[in-house]
N, CA, C and O atoms as a Tinker XYZ file with bonds, in Angstrom:
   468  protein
     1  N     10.754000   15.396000  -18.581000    73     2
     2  CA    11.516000   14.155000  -18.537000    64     1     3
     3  C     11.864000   13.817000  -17.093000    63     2     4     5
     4  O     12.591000   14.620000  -16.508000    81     3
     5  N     11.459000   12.775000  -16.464000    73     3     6
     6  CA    11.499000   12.365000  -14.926000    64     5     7
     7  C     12.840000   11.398000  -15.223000    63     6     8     9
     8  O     13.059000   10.646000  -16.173000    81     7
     9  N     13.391000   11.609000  -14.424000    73     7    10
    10  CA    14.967000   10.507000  -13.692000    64     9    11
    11  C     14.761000    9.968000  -12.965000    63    10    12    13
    12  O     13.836000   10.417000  -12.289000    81    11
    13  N     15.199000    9.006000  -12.611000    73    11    14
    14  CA    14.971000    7.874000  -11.430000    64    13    15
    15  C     15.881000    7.329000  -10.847000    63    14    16    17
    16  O     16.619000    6.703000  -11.608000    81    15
    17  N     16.322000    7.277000   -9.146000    73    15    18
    18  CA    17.230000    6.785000   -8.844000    64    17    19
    19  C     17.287000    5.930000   -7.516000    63    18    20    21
    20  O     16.869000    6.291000   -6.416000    81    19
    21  N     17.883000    4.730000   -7.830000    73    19    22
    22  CA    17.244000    3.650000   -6.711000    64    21    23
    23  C     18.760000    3.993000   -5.551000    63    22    24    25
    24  O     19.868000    4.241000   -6.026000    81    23
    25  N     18.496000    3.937000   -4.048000    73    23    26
    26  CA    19.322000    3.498000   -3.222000    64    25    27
    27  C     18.646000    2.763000   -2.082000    63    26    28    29
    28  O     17.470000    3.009000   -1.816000    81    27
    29  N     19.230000    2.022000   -1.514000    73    27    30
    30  CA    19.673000    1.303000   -0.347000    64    29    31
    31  C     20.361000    0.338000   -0.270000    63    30    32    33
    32  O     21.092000    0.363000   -1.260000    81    31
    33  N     20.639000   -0.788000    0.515000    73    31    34
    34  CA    21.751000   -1.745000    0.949000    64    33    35
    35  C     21.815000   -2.540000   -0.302000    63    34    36    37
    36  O     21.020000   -2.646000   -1.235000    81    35
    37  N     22.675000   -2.934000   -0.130000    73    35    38
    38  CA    23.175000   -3.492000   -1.208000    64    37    39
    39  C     23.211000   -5.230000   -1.148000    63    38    40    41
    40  O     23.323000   -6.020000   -2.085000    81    39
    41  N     23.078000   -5.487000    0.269000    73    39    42
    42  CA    22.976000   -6.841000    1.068000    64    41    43
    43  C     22.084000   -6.917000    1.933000    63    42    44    45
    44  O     21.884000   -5.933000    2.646000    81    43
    45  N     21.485000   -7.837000    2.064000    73    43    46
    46  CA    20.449000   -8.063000    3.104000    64    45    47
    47  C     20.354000   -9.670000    3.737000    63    46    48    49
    48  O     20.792000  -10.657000    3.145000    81    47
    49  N     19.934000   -9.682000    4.569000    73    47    50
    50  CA    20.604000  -10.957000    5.587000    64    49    51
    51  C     18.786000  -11.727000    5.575000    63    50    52    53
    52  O     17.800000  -11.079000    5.926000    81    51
    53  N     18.743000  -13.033000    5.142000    73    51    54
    54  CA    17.939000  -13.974000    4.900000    64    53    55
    55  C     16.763000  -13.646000    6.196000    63    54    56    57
    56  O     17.223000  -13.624000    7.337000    81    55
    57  N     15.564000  -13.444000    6.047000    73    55    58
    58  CA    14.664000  -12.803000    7.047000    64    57    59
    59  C     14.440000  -11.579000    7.338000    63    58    60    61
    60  O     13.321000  -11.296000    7.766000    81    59
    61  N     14.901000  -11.102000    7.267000    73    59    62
    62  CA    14.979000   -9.710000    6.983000    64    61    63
    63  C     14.099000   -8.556000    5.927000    63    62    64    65
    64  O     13.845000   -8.961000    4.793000    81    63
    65  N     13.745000   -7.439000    6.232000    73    63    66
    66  CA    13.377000   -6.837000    4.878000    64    65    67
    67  C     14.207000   -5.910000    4.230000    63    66    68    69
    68  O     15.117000   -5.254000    4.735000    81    67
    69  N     13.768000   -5.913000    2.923000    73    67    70
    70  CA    14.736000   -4.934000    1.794000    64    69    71
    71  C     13.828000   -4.052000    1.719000    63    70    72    73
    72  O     12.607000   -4.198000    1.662000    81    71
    73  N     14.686000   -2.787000    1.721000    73    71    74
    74  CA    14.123000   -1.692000    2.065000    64    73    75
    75  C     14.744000   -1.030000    0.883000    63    74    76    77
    76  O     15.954000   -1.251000    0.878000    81    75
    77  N     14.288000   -0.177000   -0.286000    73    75    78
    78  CA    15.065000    0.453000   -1.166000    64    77    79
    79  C     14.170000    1.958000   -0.983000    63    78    80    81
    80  O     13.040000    2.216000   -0.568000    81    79
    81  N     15.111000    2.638000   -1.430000    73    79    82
    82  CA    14.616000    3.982000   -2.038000    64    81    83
    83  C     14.590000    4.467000   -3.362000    63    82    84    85
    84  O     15.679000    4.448000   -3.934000    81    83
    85  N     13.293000    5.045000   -4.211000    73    83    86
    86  CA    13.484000    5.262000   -5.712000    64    85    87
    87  C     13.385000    7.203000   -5.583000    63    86    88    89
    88  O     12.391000    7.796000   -5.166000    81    87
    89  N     14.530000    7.798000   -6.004000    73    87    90
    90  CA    14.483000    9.437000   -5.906000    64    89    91
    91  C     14.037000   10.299000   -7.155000    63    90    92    93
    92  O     14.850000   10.901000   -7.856000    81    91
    93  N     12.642000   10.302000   -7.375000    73    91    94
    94  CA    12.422000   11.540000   -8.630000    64    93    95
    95  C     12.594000   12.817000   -8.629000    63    94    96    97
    96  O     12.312000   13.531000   -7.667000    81    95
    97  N     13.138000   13.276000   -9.854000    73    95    98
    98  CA    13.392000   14.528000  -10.549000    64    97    99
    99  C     12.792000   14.625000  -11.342000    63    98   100   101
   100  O     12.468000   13.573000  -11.892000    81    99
   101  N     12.227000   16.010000  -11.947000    73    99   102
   102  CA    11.663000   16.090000  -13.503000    64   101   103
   103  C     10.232000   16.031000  -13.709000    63   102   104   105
   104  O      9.528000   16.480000  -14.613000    81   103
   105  N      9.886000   15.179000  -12.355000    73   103   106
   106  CA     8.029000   15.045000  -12.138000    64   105   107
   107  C      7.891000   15.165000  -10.578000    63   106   108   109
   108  O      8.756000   15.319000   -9.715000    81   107
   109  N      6.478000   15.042000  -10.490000    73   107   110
   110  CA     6.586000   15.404000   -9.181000    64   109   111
   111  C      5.547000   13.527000   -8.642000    63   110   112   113
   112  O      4.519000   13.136000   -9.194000    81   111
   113  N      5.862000   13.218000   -8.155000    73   111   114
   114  CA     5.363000   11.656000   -7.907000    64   113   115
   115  C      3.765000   11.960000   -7.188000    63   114   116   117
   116  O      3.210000   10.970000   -6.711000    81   115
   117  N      3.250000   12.905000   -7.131000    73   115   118
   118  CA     1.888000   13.068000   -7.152000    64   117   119
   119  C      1.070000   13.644000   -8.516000    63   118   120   121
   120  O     -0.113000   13.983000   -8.474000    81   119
   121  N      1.778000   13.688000   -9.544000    73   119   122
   122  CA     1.672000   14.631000  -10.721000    64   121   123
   123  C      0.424000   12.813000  -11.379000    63   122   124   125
   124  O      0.991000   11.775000  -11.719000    81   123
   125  N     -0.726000   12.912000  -11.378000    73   123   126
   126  CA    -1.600000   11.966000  -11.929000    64   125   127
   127  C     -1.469000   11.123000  -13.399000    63   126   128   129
   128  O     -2.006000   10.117000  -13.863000    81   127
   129  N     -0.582000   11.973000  -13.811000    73   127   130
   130  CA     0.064000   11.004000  -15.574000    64   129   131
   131  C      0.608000   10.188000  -15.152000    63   130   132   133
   132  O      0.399000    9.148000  -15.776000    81   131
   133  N      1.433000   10.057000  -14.135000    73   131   134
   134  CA     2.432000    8.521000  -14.003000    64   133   135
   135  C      1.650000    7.820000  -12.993000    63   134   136   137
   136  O      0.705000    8.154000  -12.279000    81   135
   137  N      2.400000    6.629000  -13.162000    73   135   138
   138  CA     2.679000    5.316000  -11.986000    64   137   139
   139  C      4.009000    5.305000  -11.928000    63   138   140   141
   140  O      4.847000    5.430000  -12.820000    81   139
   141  N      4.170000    5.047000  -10.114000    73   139   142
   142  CA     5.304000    5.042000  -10.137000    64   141   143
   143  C      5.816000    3.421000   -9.440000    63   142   144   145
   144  O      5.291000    3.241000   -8.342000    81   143
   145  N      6.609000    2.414000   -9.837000    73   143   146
   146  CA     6.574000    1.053000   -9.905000    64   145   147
   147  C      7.997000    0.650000   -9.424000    63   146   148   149
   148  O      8.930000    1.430000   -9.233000    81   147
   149  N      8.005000   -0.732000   -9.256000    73   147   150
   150  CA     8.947000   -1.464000   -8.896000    64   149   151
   151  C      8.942000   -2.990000   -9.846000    63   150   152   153
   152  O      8.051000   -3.837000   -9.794000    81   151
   153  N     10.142000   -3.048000  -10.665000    73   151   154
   154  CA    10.383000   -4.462000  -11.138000    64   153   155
   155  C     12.011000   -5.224000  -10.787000    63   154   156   157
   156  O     13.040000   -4.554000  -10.699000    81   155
   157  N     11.973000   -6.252000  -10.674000    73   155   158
   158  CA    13.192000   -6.527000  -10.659000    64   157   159
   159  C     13.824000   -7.959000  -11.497000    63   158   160   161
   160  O     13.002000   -8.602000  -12.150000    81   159
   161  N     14.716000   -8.255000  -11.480000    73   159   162
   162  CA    15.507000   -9.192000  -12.512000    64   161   163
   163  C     16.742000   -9.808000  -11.596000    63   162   164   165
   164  O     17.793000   -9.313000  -11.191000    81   163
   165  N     16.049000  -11.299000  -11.435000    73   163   166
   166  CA    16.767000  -12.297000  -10.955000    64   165   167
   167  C     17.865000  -12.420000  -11.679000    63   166   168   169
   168  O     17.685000  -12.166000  -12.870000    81   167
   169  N     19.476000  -12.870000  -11.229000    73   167   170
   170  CA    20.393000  -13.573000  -12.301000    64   169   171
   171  C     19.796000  -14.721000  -13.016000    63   170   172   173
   172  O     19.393000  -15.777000  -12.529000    81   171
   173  N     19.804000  -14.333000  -14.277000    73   171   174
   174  CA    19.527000  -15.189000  -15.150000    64   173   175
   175  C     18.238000  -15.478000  -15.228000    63   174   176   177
   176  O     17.918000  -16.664000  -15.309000    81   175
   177  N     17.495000  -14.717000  -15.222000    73   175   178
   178  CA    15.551000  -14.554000  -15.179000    64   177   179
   179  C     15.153000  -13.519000  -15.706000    63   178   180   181
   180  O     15.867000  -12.521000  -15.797000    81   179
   181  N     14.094000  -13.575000  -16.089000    73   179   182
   182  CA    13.759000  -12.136000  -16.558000    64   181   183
   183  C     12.766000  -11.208000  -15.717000    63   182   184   185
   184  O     12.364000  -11.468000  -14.583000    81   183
   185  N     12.478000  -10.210000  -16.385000    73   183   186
   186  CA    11.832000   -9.162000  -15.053000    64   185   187
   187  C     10.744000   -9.673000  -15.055000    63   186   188   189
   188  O     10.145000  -10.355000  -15.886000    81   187
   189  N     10.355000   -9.078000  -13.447000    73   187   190
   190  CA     9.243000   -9.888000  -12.581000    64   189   191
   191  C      8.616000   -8.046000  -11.879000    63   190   192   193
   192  O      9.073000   -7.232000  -11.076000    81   191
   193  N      7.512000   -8.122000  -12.666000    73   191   194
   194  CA     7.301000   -6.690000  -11.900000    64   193   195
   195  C      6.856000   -7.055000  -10.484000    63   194   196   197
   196  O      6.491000   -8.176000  -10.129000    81   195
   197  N      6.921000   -6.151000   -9.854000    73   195   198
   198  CA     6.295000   -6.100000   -8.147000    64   197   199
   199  C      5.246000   -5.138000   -7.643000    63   198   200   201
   200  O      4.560000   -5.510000   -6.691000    81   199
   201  N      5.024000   -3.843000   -8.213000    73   199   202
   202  CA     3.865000   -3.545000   -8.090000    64   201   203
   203  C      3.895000   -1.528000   -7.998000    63   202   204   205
   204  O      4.959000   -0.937000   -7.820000    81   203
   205  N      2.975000   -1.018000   -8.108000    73   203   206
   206  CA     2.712000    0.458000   -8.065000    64   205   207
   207  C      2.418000    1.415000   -7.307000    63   206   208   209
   208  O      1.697000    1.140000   -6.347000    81   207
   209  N      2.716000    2.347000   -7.423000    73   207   210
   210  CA     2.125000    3.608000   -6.607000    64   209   211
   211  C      1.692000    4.464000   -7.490000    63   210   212   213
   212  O      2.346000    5.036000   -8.362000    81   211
   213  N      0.266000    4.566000   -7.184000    73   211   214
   214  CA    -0.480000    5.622000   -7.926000    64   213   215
   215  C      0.123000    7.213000   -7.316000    63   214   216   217
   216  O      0.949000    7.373000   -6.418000    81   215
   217  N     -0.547000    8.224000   -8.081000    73   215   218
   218  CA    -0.232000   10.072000   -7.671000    64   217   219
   219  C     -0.981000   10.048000   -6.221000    63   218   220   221
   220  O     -0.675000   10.804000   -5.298000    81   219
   221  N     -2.159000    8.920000   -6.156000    73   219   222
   222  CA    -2.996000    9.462000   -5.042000    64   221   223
   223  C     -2.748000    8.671000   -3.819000    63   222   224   225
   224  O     -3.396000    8.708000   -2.772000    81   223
   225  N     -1.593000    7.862000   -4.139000    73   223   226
   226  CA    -0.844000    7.063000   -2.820000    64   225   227
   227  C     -1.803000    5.118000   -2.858000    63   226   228   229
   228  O     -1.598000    4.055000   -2.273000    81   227
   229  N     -2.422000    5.419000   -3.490000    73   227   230
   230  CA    -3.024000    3.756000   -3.835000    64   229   231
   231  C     -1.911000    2.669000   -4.546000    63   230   232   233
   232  O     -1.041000    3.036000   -5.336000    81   231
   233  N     -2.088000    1.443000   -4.164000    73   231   234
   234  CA    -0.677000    0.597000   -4.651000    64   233   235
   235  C     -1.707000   -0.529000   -5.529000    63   234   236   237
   236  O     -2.887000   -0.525000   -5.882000    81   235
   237  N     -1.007000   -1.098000   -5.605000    73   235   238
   238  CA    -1.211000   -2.791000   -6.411000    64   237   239
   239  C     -0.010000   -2.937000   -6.327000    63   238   240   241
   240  O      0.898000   -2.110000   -6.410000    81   239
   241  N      0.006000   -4.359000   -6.102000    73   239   242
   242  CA     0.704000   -5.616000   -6.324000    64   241   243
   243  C      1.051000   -6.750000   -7.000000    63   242   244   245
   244  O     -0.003000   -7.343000   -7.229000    81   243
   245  N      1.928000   -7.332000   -7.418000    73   243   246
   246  CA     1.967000   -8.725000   -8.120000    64   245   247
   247  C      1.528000   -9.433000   -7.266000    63   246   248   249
   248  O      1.875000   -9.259000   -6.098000    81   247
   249  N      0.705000  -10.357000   -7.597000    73   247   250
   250  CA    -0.636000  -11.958000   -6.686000    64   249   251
   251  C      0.936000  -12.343000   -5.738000    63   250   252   253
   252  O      0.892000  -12.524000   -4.521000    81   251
   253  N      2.344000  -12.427000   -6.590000    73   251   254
   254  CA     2.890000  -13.146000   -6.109000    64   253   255
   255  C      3.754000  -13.188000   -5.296000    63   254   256   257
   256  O      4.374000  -14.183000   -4.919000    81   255
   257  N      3.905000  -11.670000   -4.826000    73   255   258
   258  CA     4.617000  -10.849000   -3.927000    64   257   259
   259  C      3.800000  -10.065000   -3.104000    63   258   260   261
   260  O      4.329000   -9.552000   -2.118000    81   259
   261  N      2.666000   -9.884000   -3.312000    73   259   262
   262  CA     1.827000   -8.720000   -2.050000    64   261   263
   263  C      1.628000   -8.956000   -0.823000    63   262   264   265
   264  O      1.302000   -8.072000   -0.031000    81   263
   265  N      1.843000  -10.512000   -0.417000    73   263   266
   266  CA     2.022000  -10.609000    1.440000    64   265   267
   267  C      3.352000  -10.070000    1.533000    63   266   268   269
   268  O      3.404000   -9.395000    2.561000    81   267
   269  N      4.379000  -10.064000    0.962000    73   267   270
   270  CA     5.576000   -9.506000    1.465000    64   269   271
   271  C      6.069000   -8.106000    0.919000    63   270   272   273
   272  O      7.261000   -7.857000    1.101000    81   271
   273  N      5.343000   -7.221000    0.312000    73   271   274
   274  CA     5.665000   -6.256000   -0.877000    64   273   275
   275  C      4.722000   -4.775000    0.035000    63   274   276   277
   276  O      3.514000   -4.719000    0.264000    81   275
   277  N      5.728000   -3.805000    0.363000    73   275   278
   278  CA     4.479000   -2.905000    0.603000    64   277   279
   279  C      5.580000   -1.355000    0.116000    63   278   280   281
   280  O      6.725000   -1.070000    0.468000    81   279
   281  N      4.563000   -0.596000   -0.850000    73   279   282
   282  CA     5.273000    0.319000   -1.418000    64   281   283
   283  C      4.611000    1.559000   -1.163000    63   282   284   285
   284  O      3.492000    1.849000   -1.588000    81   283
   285  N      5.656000    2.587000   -0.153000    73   283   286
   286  CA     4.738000    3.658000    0.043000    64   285   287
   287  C      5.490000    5.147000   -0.524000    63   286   288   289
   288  O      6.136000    5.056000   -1.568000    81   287
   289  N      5.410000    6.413000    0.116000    73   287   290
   290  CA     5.893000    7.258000   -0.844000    64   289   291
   291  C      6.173000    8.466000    0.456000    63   290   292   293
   292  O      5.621000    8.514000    1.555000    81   291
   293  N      7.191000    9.353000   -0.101000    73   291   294
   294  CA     7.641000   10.580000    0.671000    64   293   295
   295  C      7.235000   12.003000   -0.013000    63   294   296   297
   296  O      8.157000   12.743000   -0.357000    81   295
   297  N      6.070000   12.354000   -0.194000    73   295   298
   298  CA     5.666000   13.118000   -1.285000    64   297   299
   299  C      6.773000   14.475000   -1.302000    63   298   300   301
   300  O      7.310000   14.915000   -2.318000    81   299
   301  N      6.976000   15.063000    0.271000    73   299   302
   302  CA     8.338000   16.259000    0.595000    64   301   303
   303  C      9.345000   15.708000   -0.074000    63   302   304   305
   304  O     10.135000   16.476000   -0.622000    81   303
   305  N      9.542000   14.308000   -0.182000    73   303   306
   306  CA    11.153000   14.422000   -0.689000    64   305   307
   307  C     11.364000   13.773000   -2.435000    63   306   308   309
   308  O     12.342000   13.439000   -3.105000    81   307
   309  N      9.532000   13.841000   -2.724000    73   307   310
   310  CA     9.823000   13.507000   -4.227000    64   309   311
   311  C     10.519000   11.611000   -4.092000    63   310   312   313
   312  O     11.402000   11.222000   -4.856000    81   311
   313  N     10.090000   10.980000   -3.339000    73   311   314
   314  CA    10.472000    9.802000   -3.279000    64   313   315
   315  C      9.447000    8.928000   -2.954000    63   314   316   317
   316  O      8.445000    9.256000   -2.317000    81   315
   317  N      9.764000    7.437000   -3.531000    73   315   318
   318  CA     8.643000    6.120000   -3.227000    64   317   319
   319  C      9.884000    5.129000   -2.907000    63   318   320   321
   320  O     11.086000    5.280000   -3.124000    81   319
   321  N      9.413000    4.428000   -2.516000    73   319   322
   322  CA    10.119000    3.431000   -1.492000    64   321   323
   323  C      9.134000    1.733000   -1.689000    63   322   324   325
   324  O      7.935000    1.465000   -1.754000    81   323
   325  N     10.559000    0.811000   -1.732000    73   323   326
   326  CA     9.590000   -1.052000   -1.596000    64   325   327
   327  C     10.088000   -0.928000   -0.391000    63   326   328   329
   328  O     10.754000   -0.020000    0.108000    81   327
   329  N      9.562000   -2.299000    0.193000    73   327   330
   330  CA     9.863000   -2.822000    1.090000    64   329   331
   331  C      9.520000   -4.308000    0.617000    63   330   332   333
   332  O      8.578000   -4.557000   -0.137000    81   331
   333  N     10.264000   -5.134000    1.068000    73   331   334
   334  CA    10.060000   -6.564000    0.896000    64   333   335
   335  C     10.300000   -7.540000    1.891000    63   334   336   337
   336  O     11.417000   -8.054000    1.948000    81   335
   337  N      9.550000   -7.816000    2.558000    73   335   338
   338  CA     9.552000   -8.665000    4.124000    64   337   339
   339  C     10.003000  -10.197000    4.115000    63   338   340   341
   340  O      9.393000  -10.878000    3.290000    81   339
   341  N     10.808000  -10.756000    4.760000    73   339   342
   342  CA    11.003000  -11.942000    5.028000    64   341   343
   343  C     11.615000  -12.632000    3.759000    63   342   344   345
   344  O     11.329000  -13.730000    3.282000    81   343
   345  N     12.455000  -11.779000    3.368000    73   343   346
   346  CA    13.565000  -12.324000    2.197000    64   345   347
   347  C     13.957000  -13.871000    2.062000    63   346   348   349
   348  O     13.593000  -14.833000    2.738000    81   347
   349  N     14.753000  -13.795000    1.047000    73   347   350
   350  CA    15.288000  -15.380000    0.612000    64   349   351
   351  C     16.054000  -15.292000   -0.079000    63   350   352   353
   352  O     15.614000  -14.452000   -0.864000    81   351
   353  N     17.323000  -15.672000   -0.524000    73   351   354
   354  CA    18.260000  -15.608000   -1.130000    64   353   355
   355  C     17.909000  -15.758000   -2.851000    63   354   356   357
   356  O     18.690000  -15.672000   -3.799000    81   355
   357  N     16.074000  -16.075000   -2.834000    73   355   358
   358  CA    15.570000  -16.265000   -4.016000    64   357   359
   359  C     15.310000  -14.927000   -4.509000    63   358   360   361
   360  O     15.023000  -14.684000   -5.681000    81   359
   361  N     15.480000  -13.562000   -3.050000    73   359   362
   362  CA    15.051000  -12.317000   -3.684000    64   361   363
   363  C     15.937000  -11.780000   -4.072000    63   362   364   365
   364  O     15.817000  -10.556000   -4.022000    81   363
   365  N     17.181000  -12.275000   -4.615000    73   363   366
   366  CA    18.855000  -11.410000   -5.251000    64   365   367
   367  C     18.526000  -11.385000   -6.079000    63   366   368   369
   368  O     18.186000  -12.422000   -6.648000    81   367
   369  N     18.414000  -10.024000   -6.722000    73   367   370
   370  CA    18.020000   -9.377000   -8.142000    64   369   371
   371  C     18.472000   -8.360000   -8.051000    63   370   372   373
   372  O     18.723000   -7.799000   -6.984000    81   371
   373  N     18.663000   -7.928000   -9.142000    73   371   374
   374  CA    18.887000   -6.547000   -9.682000    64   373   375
   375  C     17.203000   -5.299000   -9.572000    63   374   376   377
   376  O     16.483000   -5.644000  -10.508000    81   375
   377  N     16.824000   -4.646000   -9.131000    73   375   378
   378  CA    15.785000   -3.978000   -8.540000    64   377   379
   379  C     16.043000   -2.512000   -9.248000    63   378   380   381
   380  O     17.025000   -1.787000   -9.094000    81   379
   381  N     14.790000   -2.268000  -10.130000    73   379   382
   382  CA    14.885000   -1.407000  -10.877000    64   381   383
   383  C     13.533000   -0.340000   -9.776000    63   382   384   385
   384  O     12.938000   -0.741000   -8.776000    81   383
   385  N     13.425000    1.007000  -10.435000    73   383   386
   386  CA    12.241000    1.788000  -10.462000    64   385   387
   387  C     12.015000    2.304000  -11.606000    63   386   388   389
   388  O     12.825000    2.799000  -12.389000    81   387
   389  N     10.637000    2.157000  -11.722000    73   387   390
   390  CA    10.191000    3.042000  -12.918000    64   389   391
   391  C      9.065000    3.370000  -12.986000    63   390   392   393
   392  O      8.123000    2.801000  -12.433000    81   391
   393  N      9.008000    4.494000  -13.790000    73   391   394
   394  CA     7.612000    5.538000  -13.808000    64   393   395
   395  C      6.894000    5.347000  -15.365000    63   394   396   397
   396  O      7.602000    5.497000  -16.361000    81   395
   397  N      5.918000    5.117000  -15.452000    73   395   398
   398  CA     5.231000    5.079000  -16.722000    64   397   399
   399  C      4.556000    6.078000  -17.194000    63   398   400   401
   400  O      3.938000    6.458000  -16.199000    81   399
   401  N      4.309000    6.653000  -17.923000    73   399   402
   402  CA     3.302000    7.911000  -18.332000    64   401   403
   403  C      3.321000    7.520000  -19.639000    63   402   404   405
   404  O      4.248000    7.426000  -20.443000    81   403
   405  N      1.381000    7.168000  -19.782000    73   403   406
   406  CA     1.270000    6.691000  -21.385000    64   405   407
   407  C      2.143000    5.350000  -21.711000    63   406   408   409
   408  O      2.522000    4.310000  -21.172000    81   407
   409  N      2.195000    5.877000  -22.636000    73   407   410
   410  CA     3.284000    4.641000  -23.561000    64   409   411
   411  C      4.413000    5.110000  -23.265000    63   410   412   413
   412  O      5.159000    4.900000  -24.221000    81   411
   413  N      5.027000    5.719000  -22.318000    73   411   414
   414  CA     6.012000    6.251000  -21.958000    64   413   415
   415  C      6.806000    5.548000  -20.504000    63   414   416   417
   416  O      6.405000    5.940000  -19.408000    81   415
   417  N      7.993000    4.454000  -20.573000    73   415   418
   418  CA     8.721000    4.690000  -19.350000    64   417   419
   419  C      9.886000    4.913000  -19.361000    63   418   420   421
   420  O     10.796000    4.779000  -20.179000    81   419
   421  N      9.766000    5.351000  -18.150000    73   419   422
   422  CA    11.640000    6.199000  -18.004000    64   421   423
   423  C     12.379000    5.249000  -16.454000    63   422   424   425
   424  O     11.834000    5.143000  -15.356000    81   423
   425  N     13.487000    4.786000  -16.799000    73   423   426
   426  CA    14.390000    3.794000  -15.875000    64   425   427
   427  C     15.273000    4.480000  -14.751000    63   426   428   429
   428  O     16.337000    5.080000  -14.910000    81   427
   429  N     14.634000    4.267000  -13.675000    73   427   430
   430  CA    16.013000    4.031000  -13.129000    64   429   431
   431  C     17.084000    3.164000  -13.517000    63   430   432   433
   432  O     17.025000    2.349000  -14.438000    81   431
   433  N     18.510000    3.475000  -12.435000    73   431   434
   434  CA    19.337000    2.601000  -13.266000    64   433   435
   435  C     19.646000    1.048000  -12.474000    63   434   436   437
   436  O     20.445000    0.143000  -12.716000    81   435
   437  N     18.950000    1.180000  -11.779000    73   435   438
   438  CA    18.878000   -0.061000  -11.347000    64   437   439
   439  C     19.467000   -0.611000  -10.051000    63   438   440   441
   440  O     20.187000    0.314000   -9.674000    81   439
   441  N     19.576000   -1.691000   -9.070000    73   439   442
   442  CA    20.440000   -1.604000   -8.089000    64   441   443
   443  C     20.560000   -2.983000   -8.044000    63   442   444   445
   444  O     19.802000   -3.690000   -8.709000    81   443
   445  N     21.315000   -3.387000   -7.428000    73   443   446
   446  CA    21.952000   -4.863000   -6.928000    64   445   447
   447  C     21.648000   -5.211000   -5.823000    63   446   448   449
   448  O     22.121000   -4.541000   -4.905000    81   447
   449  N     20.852000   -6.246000   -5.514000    73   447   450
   450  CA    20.544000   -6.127000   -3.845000    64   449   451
   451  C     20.475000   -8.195000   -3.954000    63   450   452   453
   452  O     19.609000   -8.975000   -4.352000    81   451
   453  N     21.890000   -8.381000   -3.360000    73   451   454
   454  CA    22.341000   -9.473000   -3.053000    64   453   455
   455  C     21.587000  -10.363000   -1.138000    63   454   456   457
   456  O     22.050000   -9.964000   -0.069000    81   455
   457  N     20.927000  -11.030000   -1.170000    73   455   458
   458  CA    20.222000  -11.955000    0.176000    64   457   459
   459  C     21.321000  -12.843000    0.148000    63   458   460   461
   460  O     21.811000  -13.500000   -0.770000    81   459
   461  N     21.676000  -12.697000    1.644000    73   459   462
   462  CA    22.950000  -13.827000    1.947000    64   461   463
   463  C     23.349000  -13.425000    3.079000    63   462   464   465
   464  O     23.540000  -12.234000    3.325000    81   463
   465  N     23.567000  -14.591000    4.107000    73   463   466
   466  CA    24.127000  -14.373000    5.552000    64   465   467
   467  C     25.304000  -14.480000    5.670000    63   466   468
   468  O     25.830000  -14.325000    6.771000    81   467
């Protein structure tokens, strides 16, 4: 059973990038059963995935975020990481991580990451 836990800022200033951190336990984020992903949820929108990290460090993207979306990984510290370049107050969402295996996903709990100067 893998856990998931998102940190970084909680605010981010219009131009700027959001930088989060997702911390696994329970799997090892090179272990080839999972993907390990990023979705998030606008107020009052529904989730908008953003894109993956394979075991072997390969990504994909949503068409509609990949000029600004780059997701890489800390294999020593059991961690994957977004980044999201050149923000907009359109990117305040709630920013989840999650790992899929099979028909199987397991949530982080989510984070708040408010764009505003």
């Amino acid at each position: 059973q893998v856990q998931l836990q998102e940190s970084g800022p909680g605010l981010v200033k219009p131009s700027q990038t959001l930088s989060l951190t997702c911390t696994v336990s329970g799997g090892s984020i090179t272990n080839s059963n999972y993907a390990w992903n990023w979705i998030r949820q606008p107020p009052g929108k529904g989730l908008e995935w953003m894109g993956v990290i394979a075991a072997d460090g390969s990504t994909d993207y949503s068409p509609s975020l990949k000029s600004r979306t780059s997701i890489s990984r800390d294999t020593s510290k059991n961690q994957f990481s977004l980044q999201l370049r050149s923000v907009t107050p359109e990117d305040t969402a709630v920013y989840y991580c999650y790992a899929r295996r099979g028909l199987y996903t397991y949530w982080g709990q989510g984070t708040q990451v408010t764009v505003s100067s």
